[in-house]
CSV table of C-alpha atoms in Angstrom, one decimal:
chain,number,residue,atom,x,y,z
O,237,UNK,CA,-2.3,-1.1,2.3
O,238,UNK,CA,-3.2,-3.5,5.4
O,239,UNK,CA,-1.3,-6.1,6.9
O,240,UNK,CA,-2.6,-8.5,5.2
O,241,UNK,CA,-0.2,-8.1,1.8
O,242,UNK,CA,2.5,-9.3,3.1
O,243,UNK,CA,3.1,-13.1,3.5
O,244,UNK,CA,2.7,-14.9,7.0
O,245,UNK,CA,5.5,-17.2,5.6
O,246,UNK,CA,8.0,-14.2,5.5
O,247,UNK,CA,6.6,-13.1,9.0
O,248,UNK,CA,7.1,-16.9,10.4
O,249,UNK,CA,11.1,-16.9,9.1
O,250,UNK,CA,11.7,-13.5,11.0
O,251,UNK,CA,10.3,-14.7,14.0
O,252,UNK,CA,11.8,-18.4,14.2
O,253,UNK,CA,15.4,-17.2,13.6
O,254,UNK,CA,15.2,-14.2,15.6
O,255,UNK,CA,17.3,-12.9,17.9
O,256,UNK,CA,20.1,-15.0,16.1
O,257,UNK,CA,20.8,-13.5,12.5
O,258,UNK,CA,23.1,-16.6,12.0
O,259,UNK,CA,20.1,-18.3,12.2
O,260,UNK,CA,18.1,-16.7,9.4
O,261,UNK,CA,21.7,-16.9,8.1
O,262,UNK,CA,21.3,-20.7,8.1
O,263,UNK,CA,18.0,-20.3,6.5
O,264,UNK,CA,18.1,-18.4,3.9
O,265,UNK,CA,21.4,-20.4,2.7
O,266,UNK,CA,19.3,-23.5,2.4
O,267,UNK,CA,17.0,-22.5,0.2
O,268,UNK,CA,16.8,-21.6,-3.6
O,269,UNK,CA,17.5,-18.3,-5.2
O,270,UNK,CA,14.2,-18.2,-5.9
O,271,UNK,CA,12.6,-18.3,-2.0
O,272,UNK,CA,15.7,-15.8,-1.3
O,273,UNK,CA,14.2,-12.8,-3.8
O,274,UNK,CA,10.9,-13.7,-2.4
O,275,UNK,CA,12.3,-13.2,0.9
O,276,UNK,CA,13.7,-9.7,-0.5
O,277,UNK,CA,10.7,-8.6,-1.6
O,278,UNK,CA,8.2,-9.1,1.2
O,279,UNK,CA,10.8,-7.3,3.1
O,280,UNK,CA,10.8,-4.0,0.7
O,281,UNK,CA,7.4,-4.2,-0.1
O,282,UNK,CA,6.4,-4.4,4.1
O,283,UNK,CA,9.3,-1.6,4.4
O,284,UNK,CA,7.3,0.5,1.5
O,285,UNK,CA,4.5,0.3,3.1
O,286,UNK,CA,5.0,2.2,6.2
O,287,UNK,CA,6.2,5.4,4.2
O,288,UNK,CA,7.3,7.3,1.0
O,289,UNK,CA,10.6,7.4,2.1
O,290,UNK,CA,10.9,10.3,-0.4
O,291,UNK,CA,8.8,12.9,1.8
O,292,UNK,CA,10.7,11.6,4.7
O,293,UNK,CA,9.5,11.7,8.5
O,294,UNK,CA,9.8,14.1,11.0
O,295,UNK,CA,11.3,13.2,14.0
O,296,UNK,CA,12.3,16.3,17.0
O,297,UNK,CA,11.1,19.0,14.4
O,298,UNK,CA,13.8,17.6,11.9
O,299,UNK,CA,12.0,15.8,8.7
O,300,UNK,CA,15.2,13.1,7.9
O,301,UNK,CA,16.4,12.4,4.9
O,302,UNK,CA,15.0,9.5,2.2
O,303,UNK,CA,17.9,7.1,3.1
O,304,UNK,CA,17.3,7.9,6.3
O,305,UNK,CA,13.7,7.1,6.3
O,306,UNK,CA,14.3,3.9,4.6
O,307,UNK,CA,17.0,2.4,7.3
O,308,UNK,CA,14.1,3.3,10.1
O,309,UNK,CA,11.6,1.3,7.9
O,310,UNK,CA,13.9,-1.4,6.9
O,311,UNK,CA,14.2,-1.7,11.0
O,312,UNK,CA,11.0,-1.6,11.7
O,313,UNK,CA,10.1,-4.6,9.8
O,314,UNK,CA,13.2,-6.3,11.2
O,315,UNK,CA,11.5,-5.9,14.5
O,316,UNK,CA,8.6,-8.3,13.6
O,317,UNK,CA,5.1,-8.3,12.2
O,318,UNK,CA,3.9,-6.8,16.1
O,319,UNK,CA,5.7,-3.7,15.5
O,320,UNK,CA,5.3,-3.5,12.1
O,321,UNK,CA,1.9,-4.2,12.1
O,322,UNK,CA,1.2,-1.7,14.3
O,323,UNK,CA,2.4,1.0,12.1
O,324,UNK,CA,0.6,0.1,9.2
O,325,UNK,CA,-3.1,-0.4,11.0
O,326,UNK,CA,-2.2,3.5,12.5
O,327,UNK,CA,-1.9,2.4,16.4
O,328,UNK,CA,1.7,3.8,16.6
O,329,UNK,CA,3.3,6.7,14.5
O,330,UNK,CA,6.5,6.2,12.6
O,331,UNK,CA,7.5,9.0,14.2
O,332,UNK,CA,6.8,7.5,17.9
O,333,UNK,CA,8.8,4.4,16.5
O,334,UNK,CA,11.9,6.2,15.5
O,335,UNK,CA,12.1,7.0,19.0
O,336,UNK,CA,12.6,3.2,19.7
O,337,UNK,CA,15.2,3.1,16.8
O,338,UNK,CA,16.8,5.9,18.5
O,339,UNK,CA,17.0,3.8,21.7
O,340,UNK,CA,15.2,6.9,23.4
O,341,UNK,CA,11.9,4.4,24.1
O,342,UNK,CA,11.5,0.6,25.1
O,343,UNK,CA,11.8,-1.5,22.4
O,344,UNK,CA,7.8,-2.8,21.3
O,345,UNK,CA,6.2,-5.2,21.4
O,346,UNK,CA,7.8,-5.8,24.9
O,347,UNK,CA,10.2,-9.0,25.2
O,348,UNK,CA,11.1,-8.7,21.9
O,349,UNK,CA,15.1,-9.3,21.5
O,350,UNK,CA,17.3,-7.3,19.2
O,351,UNK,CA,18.9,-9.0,16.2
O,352,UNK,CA,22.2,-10.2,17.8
O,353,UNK,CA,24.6,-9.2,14.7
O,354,UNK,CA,26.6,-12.1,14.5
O,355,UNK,CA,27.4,-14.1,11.2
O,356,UNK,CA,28.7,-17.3,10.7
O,357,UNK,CA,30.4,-16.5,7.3
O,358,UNK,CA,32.9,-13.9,7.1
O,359,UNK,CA,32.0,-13.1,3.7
O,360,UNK,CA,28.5,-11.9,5.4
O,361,UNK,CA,30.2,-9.1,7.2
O,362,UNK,CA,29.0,-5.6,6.9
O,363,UNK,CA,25.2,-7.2,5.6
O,364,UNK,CA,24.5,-7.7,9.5
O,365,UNK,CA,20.8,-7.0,9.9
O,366,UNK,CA,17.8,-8.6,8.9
O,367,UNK,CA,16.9,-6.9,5.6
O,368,UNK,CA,20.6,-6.9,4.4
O,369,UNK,CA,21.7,-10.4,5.2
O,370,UNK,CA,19.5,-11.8,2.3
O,371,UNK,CA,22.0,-9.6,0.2
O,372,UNK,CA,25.0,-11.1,1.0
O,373,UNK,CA,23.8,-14.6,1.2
O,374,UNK,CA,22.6,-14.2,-2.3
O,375,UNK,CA,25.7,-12.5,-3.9
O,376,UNK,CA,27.5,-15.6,-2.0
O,377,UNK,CA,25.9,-18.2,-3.3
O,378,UNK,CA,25.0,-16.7,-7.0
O,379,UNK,CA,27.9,-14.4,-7.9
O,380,UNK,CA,25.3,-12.2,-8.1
O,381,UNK,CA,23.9,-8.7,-6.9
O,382,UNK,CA,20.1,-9.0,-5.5
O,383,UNK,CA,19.0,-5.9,-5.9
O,384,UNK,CA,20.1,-5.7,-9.7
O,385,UNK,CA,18.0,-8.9,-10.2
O,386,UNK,CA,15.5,-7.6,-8.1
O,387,UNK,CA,15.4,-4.2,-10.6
O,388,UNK,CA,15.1,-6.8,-13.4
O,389,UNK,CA,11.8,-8.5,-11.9
């Protein structure tokens, strides 16, 4: 799958709000539940796309586990559609990116900021990245579980 299947809408949100994840925050709270699971699944389907996170990836000689797998994806499309991107066309190895979640290389593309953590609702706490905080907004605002709908769709 190329970059291509993936919205440039969903790319666009990521990088206006980023490095402030009260920003996307902000965003995703002012829009309907319907842009907010559209949100969700750009970002699984961009996070499915880089690996089966079943047959996991090897990293130092050790091949982690599926959960494990799935958190490095998840960040890697946190990161941005430069990054991302990257993976998925075949110019870096998911392998040589784990490094980078590892914090044992520079961050890529350079100048790119981290995701700064911070939420302005308390009820947001402990969904503090960019692939979880759609969760917690949702839940917030709907009294319901995203990923349950999600299962439904």
């Amino acid at each position: 799958m190329g970059p291509d299947h993936v919205s440039d809408w969903f790319w666009e949100v990521l990088e206006a709000t980023r490095p402030r994840l009260s920003a996307l925050e902000l965003w995703l709270e002012s829009h309907s539940r319907e842009v907010l699971e559209a949100f969700a699944l750009a970002y699984e389907s961009a996070a499915e796309s880089l690996a089966d996170f079943s047959e996991g990836v090897s990293v130092d000689g050790d091949v982690w586990s599926e959960d494990s797998t799935e958190d490095l994806c998840m960040w890697v499309v946190g990161q941005g559609y430069g990054l991302w991107s990257s993976v998925v066309v075949g110019e870096l190895r998911l392998e040589e990116v784990a490094q980078m979640y590892l914090g044992r290389a520079p961050l890529l593309p350079e100048g790119v900021a981290p995701w700064d953590g911070d939420v302005s609702d308390p009820e947001h706490r402990g969904y503090q990245s960019p692939g979880a905080i759609v969760h917690g907004v949702y839940r917030t605002r709907f009294a319901e579980e995203l990923h349950e709908r999600l299962e439904g769709m």
